[in-house]
Amino acid sequence: MGDPAAGKVSEKEPFPWHRGVFDAHCHPTDTIASQDHVPRMKARALTIMATRGEDQDLVKQFANKYGVKQDTVRALSCDADNKSSTQLVPSFGWHPWFSHQIFDDLSSPSCEIDAVRHYQAVLIPSPDEEFISHLPKPRPLSGLLDSLRDSLKNFPCALIGEIGIDRSFRLPNHWTANDEAKRKEGLTPGGREGRRLTPYRVQIDHQRKVLKAQLHLAGELRRPVSVHGVAAHGIVFETLKETWQGHEKEVLSRRERKRRTSAAIAHTYQATDDKNGQGDEPNPKPYPPRICLHSYSGPSDALKQYLDNSTPATIYFSFSRLVNFSNRSQKAVDAVKGVPDDRILIESDLHSAGDEMDRLLEEITRLVCEIKRWSLIEGVERLAGNWRRFVFGEQSAYLANSC
């Protein structure tokens, strides 16, 4: 067991909810009835993810009811005395677990969708027609992007997520009568729900195509993204890197900086670096302005590739109690230690809103503060500021001064 030991944060120390706690990644739409718990939560805001066809409209439904709006956004930076109901920031995207349902019509625009041929091409090992008969009709990638674009334009604060790559995921079996009898009421369709797993996985090349298309859309509309990566950290990085290739920030050597002695020139370069560092250029780019690697489970020595000074996107790393600290491993402790203080986020990654989500947010916040040697007040305020910059970019400065 790793020693998270850094500063000692007493579990009895009152938790400063009044400073604002923000969940960077969660899935309350998986339990529809839990939306009624949202306004009573202690968290200031939840960043809720879409993953598949069945939950895109549910995210809209939750956001229409509790989403951040122009007249409520200031509450995201106010103290507890002014706290209104918990607010939601919606995210729309297609998760890698469901990427096999997407047909790449952008590469082959003249081809009609043949479900059998499609699924036999994107799944390994190649499934038989009986298994394919239980899968949904493939959806064209162009149609998915059009739908996402519409959702993002209707929700100006929305992110793209959850998207990514997963090498370990296997498709669940089709529903049997026994499975149907065990289903829990109130869960959104489309999930595994305890079904047995098959040997079928989604080809990595296909996952990359679906991911890159959504990354390019995020770049076009200048929206941040929430990225899932399991057993694929190198592939995720290379895929992200491909989107900003040719757009890297200029990195000056010390000698070159000395040569540029003009104060005006030095100021110009610093301003450009600062703006690029927050990824807030207004013009469309092929890469997202800000990226969160959610429940980051990679090694600490891999952080440096994301944090290279030439990277034009701002990369954040989020940690959860459920995924990263189920056994408080040294690997997770080292990763938290290695993430710069202004790039770390916390999340619940929970599938239901309410008291349990609040509890998980408090636990991961206490853990991060202990590892980072922050007081609870300092840690909560740092994490809140990081979340605002991740979600709102340059507009976060307005939020910081809005109360």
Coordinates of C-alpha atoms in Angstrom, one line a residue:
M1 CA 0.0 0.0 0.0
G2 CA 1.4 3.4 -0.9
D3 CA 1.9 6.1 1.6
P4 CA -0.3 9.1 0.7
A5 CA 1.3 10.8 3.5
A6 CA 2.1 14.2 3.0
G7 CA 0.3 16.8 5.1
K8 CA -2.1 15.5 7.6
V9 CA -5.7 16.5 6.9
S10 CA -7.9 15.4 9.8
E11 CA -11.0 13.5 8.8
K12 CA -12.7 15.4 11.6
E13 CA -11.9 18.8 10.2
P14 CA -15.1 20.3 8.9
F15 CA -15.2 20.2 5.1
P16 CA -15.4 23.6 3.5
W17 CA -18.3 23.1 1.1
H18 CA -18.9 26.8 1.2
R19 CA -15.8 27.5 -0.8
G20 CA -17.3 25.6 -3.8
V21 CA -16.7 21.9 -4.8
F22 CA -16.9 20.9 -8.4
D23 CA -17.2 17.4 -9.9
A24 CA -15.3 17.3 -13.2
H25 CA -16.8 14.0 -14.4
C26 CA -20.0 12.1 -13.5
H27 CA -22.9 10.2 -15.0
P28 CA -26.1 10.9 -13.0
T29 CA -28.2 10.4 -16.2
D30 CA -27.5 6.6 -15.8
T31 CA -30.0 6.7 -12.9
I32 CA -32.8 9.0 -14.2
A33 CA -34.6 9.4 -10.9
S34 CA -31.5 10.8 -9.2
Q35 CA -32.0 14.1 -11.0
D36 CA -34.4 15.0 -8.2
H37 CA -31.4 14.8 -5.8
V38 CA -29.4 17.4 -7.7
P39 CA -30.7 20.6 -6.2
R40 CA -30.1 19.3 -2.6
M41 CA -26.5 18.3 -3.1
K42 CA -23.6 20.1 -1.4
A43 CA -21.4 20.3 -4.5
R44 CA -21.5 23.6 -6.4
A45 CA -21.6 22.1 -9.9
L46 CA -21.5 18.7 -11.7
T47 CA -20.0 18.1 -15.1
I48 CA -22.3 15.4 -16.5
M49 CA -21.2 13.1 -19.3
A50 CA -23.1 11.6 -22.2
T51 CA -21.8 8.3 -23.6
R52 CA -24.2 6.7 -26.0
G53 CA -27.4 7.0 -28.0
E54 CA -29.7 6.4 -25.0
D55 CA -28.3 9.2 -22.8
Q56 CA -27.7 12.2 -25.2
D57 CA -31.3 13.5 -24.7
L58 CA -31.2 12.8 -21.0
V59 CA -28.2 15.0 -20.6
K60 CA -30.2 17.7 -22.4
Q61 CA -33.1 17.0 -20.1
F62 CA -31.0 17.4 -16.9
A63 CA -29.3 20.5 -18.3
N64 CA -32.5 22.2 -19.2
K65 CA -33.7 21.7 -15.7
Y66 CA -30.5 22.4 -13.7
G67 CA -27.9 23.6 -16.2
V68 CA -25.7 26.6 -15.9
K69 CA -27.4 29.7 -17.4
Q70 CA -26.4 33.3 -18.0
D71 CA -28.3 34.4 -14.9
T72 CA -27.0 31.7 -12.6
V73 CA -23.4 31.3 -13.7
R74 CA -22.2 33.8 -11.0
A75 CA -23.2 31.4 -8.3
L76 CA -20.3 29.1 -9.4
S77 CA -17.9 31.4 -7.7
C78 CA -19.9 32.6 -4.7
D79 CA -19.5 31.5 -1.1
A80 CA -22.1 29.3 0.6
D81 CA -24.3 32.1 1.9
N82 CA -25.1 32.8 -1.7
K83 CA -25.2 29.2 -3.0
S84 CA -28.2 28.3 -5.0
S85 CA -29.1 24.8 -6.1
T86 CA -26.3 22.7 -7.5
Q87 CA -25.8 23.4 -11.2
L88 CA -24.9 21.1 -14.1
V89 CA -22.5 21.6 -17.0
P90 CA -23.6 19.2 -19.8
S91 CA -21.2 17.2 -22.0
F92 CA -22.1 15.5 -25.2
G93 CA -20.0 12.7 -26.8
W94 CA -19.7 9.1 -27.8
H95 CA -17.8 6.8 -25.4
P96 CA -15.3 4.2 -26.7
W97 CA -17.4 1.4 -25.2
F98 CA -20.1 2.2 -27.8
S99 CA -17.8 3.2 -30.7
H100 CA -18.5 0.0 -32.6
Q101 CA -22.0 1.4 -33.1
I102 CA -20.6 4.2 -35.3
F103 CA -20.0 3.6 -39.0
D104 CA -17.2 5.7 -40.6
D105 CA -19.0 7.2 -43.5
L106 CA -16.5 10.0 -43.7
S107 CA -13.8 7.7 -45.0
S108 CA -16.2 5.9 -47.3
P109 CA -19.0 8.4 -48.1
S110 CA -20.5 6.5 -51.0
C111 CA -20.8 3.2 -49.1
E112 CA -24.2 2.1 -47.8
I113 CA -24.2 0.8 -44.2
D114 CA -24.0 -3.0 -44.1
A115 CA -24.4 -3.9 -40.5
V116 CA -22.9 -7.4 -40.8
R117 CA -19.9 -6.2 -42.8
H118 CA -19.4 -3.2 -40.5
Y119 CA -19.4 -5.1 -37.2
Q120 CA -17.2 -7.9 -38.6
A121 CA -14.7 -5.2 -39.6
V122 CA -14.6 -3.2 -36.3
L123 CA -14.9 -6.0 -33.8
I124 CA -12.2 -8.6 -32.9
P125 CA -12.6 -11.5 -33.2
S126 CA -15.0 -11.2 -36.1
P127 CA -18.5 -12.0 -34.7
D128 CA -21.0 -14.3 -36.4
E129 CA -24.3 -13.0 -37.8
E130 CA -26.3 -14.3 -34.9
F131 CA -24.4 -12.1 -32.4
I132 CA -24.6 -9.2 -34.8
S133 CA -28.4 -9.6 -35.1
H134 CA -28.7 -8.4 -31.5
L135 CA -26.6 -5.2 -32.0
P136 CA -28.2 -1.9 -33.0
K137 CA -28.1 -0.6 -36.5
P138 CA -24.8 1.3 -37.0
R139 CA -25.0 5.0 -36.9
P140 CA -23.1 7.2 -39.5
L141 CA -20.2 9.2 -38.0
S142 CA -21.3 12.2 -40.0
G143 CA -24.7 12.1 -38.4
L144 CA -23.2 11.8 -34.9
L145 CA -21.1 14.9 -35.5
D146 CA -24.0 16.8 -36.8
S147 CA -26.0 15.9 -33.7
L148 CA -23.2 16.8 -31.3
R149 CA -22.7 20.1 -33.1
D150 CA -26.3 21.0 -32.6
S151 CA -26.2 20.0 -28.9
L152 CA -23.1 22.1 -28.3
K153 CA -24.6 25.1 -30.1
N154 CA -27.7 24.9 -28.0
F155 CA -25.7 24.7 -24.8
P156 CA -22.9 27.3 -25.0
C157 CA -21.2 26.0 -21.8
A158 CA -21.2 22.4 -22.9
L159 CA -18.2 20.2 -23.2
I160 CA -17.5 17.2 -25.5
G161 CA -17.4 14.0 -23.4
E162 CA -17.1 11.3 -22.6
I163 CA -14.8 10.2 -25.4
G164 CA -11.6 8.2 -25.6
I165 CA -9.9 4.8 -26.1
D166 CA -10.2 1.6 -24.1
R167 CA -8.2 -1.5 -24.9
S168 CA -9.6 -3.7 -22.1
F169 CA -13.3 -3.3 -22.8
R170 CA -15.3 -6.3 -24.1
L171 CA -18.8 -6.2 -25.3
P172 CA -21.5 -7.7 -23.1
N173 CA -23.7 -10.5 -24.3
H174 CA -27.1 -9.8 -25.6
W175 CA -30.0 -9.7 -23.2
T176 CA -31.4 -13.1 -22.1
A177 CA -34.6 -13.8 -20.3
N178 CA -32.6 -14.3 -17.1
D179 CA -30.8 -11.0 -17.5
E180 CA -34.1 -9.2 -18.1
A181 CA -35.5 -10.7 -14.9
K182 CA -32.6 -9.2 -12.9
R183 CA -32.6 -5.7 -14.4
K184 CA -32.9 -2.9 -11.9
E185 CA -35.7 -0.4 -12.5
G186 CA -34.7 3.2 -13.2
L187 CA -31.4 2.5 -15.0
T188 CA -30.9 4.1 -18.4
P189 CA -30.8 1.4 -21.2
G190 CA -27.7 0.7 -23.1
G191 CA -25.3 -0.2 -20.2
R192 CA -23.9 -3.6 -19.2
E193 CA -26.1 -4.1 -16.1
G194 CA -24.3 -7.3 -15.0
R195 CA -24.5 -9.1 -18.3
R196 CA -21.7 -11.6 -19.1
L197 CA -18.9 -10.3 -21.2
T198 CA -18.1 -11.7 -24.7
P199 CA -14.6 -12.0 -26.2
Y200 CA -15.4 -9.2 -28.6
R201 CA -13.4 -5.9 -28.5
V202 CA -13.5 -2.8 -30.7
Q203 CA -10.6 -2.4 -33.1
I204 CA -8.2 0.3 -31.8
D205 CA -8.0 2.0 -35.2
H206 CA -11.8 2.3 -35.2
Q207 CA -11.8 3.8 -31.7
R208 CA -9.2 6.3 -32.8
K209 CA -11.3 7.4 -35.8
V210 CA -14.3 8.1 -33.6
L211 CA -12.2 9.8 -31.0
K212 CA -10.3 12.0 -33.5
A213 CA -13.5 13.1 -35.2
Q214 CA -14.9 14.3 -31.9
L215 CA -11.6 16.0 -31.0
H216 CA -11.6 17.9 -34.3
L217 CA -15.2 19.0 -33.6
A218 CA -14.1 20.3 -30.1
G219 CA -11.3 22.2 -31.9
E220 CA -13.7 23.7 -34.4
L221 CA -16.1 24.9 -31.7
R222 CA -13.3 25.6 -29.1
R223 CA -14.9 23.3 -26.4
P224 CA -13.0 21.4 -23.7
V225 CA -13.1 17.6 -23.7
S226 CA -13.2 14.9 -21.1
V227 CA -11.2 11.9 -22.2
H228 CA -11.3 8.2 -21.1
G229 CA -8.2 6.1 -21.4
V230 CA -7.9 2.5 -20.1
A231 CA -4.8 0.3 -20.9
A232 CA -4.2 2.8 -23.8
H233 CA -2.2 5.7 -22.3
G234 CA 0.4 5.8 -25.1
I235 CA -2.3 5.5 -27.8
V236 CA -4.4 8.3 -26.2
F237 CA -1.4 10.6 -26.1
E238 CA -0.4 9.9 -29.7
T239 CA -4.0 10.4 -30.9
L240 CA -4.2 13.8 -29.1
K241 CA -0.8 14.8 -30.3
E242 CA -1.8 14.1 -33.9
T243 CA -4.5 16.7 -33.6
W244 CA -2.1 19.5 -32.7
Q245 CA 0.8 18.4 -35.0
G246 CA 2.0 21.5 -36.8
H247 CA 0.4 23.8 -34.2
E248 CA 2.9 23.4 -31.4
K249 CA 3.8 26.5 -29.4
E250 CA 7.2 28.0 -30.0
V251 CA 9.7 27.2 -27.3
L252 CA 12.5 29.6 -27.0
S253 CA 16.0 28.8 -25.6
R254 CA 17.5 31.0 -23.0
R255 CA 20.0 32.3 -25.6
E256 CA 17.2 33.2 -28.0
R257 CA 15.2 34.9 -25.2
K258 CA 18.3 37.0 -24.4
R259 CA 18.6 37.9 -28.1
R260 CA 15.1 39.3 -28.1
T261 CA 15.9 42.2 -25.8
S262 CA 13.1 44.5 -26.8
A263 CA 10.6 44.8 -24.0
A264 CA 7.8 45.1 -26.4
I265 CA 8.7 41.9 -28.2
A266 CA 9.2 40.1 -24.9
H267 CA 5.8 41.2 -23.7
T268 CA 4.2 40.0 -27.0
Y269 CA 5.7 36.6 -26.7
Q270 CA 4.7 36.3 -23.0
A271 CA 1.1 37.3 -23.8
T272 CA 1.0 34.7 -26.6
D273 CA 2.4 32.0 -24.4
D274 CA -0.1 32.8 -21.7
K275 CA -3.0 32.7 -24.1
N276 CA -1.9 29.5 -25.7
G277 CA -1.3 28.0 -22.3
Q278 CA -5.0 28.4 -21.5
G279 CA -6.0 27.2 -25.0
D280 CA -8.4 30.1 -25.6
E281 CA -7.7 31.1 -29.1
P282 CA -11.1 31.9 -30.6
N283 CA -10.4 30.7 -34.1
P284 CA -11.1 27.0 -35.0
K285 CA -8.3 24.6 -34.6
P286 CA -7.9 20.9 -35.2
Y287 CA -7.4 20.2 -31.5
P288 CA -9.4 21.0 -28.3
P289 CA -8.4 24.1 -26.3
R290 CA -8.5 22.2 -23.0
I291 CA -8.4 18.5 -22.2
C292 CA -9.2 16.6 -19.1
L293 CA -7.8 13.0 -18.7
H294 CA -10.5 11.7 -16.4
S295 CA -9.6 9.3 -13.6
Y296 CA -6.0 9.4 -14.8
S297 CA -4.5 6.0 -14.2
G298 CA -1.2 6.4 -16.1
P299 CA 2.2 6.5 -14.5
S300 CA 3.6 9.7 -13.1
D301 CA 6.5 9.7 -15.5
A302 CA 4.1 9.9 -18.4
L303 CA 2.8 13.3 -17.2
K304 CA 5.7 15.2 -18.8
Q305 CA 4.7 14.3 -22.3
Y306 CA 1.4 16.1 -21.8
L307 CA 3.0 19.0 -20.0
D308 CA 5.6 19.7 -22.6
N309 CA 6.0 23.5 -23.2
S310 CA 5.2 23.0 -26.9
T311 CA 1.7 21.5 -26.3
P312 CA -0.8 24.1 -27.5
A313 CA -3.8 22.6 -25.5
T314 CA -4.0 22.9 -21.7
I315 CA -4.1 19.4 -20.2
Y316 CA -5.8 18.7 -16.9
F317 CA -5.7 15.5 -14.9
S318 CA -8.7 14.4 -12.8
F319 CA -8.8 11.8 -10.0
S320 CA -11.6 9.9 -8.4
R321 CA -12.0 7.9 -5.2
L322 CA -13.6 5.0 -7.0
V323 CA -11.1 4.5 -9.8
N324 CA -7.8 5.8 -8.6
F325 CA -7.9 5.3 -4.8
S326 CA -9.9 2.1 -4.3
N327 CA -6.7 0.7 -2.7
R328 CA -4.7 3.9 -2.3
S329 CA -1.9 2.6 -4.5
Q330 CA 1.5 4.3 -4.7
K331 CA 1.0 4.8 -8.4
A332 CA -2.0 7.0 -7.9
V333 CA -0.2 8.9 -5.1
D334 CA 2.8 9.6 -7.3
A335 CA 0.5 10.7 -10.1
V336 CA -1.3 13.2 -7.9
K337 CA 2.1 14.5 -6.6
G338 CA 3.4 14.8 -10.2
V339 CA 0.5 16.9 -11.5
P340 CA 1.1 20.6 -11.3
D341 CA -1.1 22.3 -8.8
D342 CA -3.0 24.3 -11.4
R343 CA -3.8 21.2 -13.6
I344 CA -5.5 18.9 -11.1
L345 CA -9.2 18.2 -10.9
I346 CA -11.4 15.9 -8.8
E347 CA -14.4 13.9 -9.8
S348 CA -16.9 11.3 -8.5
D349 CA -17.4 9.3 -11.7
L350 CA -20.6 8.1 -10.1
H351 CA -23.7 7.0 -11.9
S352 CA -26.3 8.6 -9.5
A353 CA -26.6 12.1 -8.1
G354 CA -27.1 12.6 -4.4
D355 CA -25.4 12.1 -1.0
E356 CA -23.1 9.3 -2.2
M357 CA -21.7 11.6 -4.9
D358 CA -21.1 14.3 -2.3
R359 CA -19.4 11.8 -0.1
L360 CA -17.0 10.6 -2.8
L361 CA -16.2 14.2 -3.7
E362 CA -15.3 15.0 -0.2
E363 CA -13.1 11.8 0.1
I364 CA -11.1 12.5 -3.0
T365 CA -10.7 16.1 -2.1
R366 CA -9.3 15.2 1.4
L367 CA -7.0 12.7 -0.2
V368 CA -5.6 15.2 -2.8
C369 CA -5.1 17.8 -0.1
E370 CA -3.2 15.3 2.1
I371 CA -1.0 14.3 -0.8
K372 CA -0.4 17.8 -2.0
R373 CA 0.2 19.1 1.6
W374 CA -2.6 21.6 1.2
S375 CA -5.0 22.7 3.9
L376 CA -8.6 21.8 3.1
I377 CA -9.5 25.5 2.4
E378 CA -6.5 26.0 0.2
G379 CA -7.1 22.7 -1.7
V380 CA -10.8 23.3 -2.2
E381 CA -10.1 26.8 -3.5
R382 CA -7.3 25.6 -5.8
L383 CA -9.4 22.8 -7.2
A384 CA -12.4 25.1 -7.7
G385 CA -10.2 27.6 -9.7
N386 CA -8.8 24.7 -11.8
W387 CA -12.3 23.5 -12.7
R388 CA -13.4 27.0 -13.7
R389 CA -10.4 27.4 -16.0
F390 CA -11.0 24.0 -17.5
V391 CA -14.7 24.5 -18.2
F392 CA -14.7 28.2 -19.0
G393 CA -11.2 29.1 -20.1
E394 CA -10.6 32.8 -20.2
Q395 CA -14.1 33.5 -18.9
S396 CA -13.1 32.0 -15.6
A397 CA -11.5 35.3 -14.7
Y398 CA -14.9 36.9 -14.9
L399 CA -16.3 34.2 -12.6
A400 CA -13.5 34.8 -10.1
N401 CA -14.5 38.5 -9.9
S402 CA -18.2 38.1 -10.3
C403 CA -19.2 38.0 -6.6

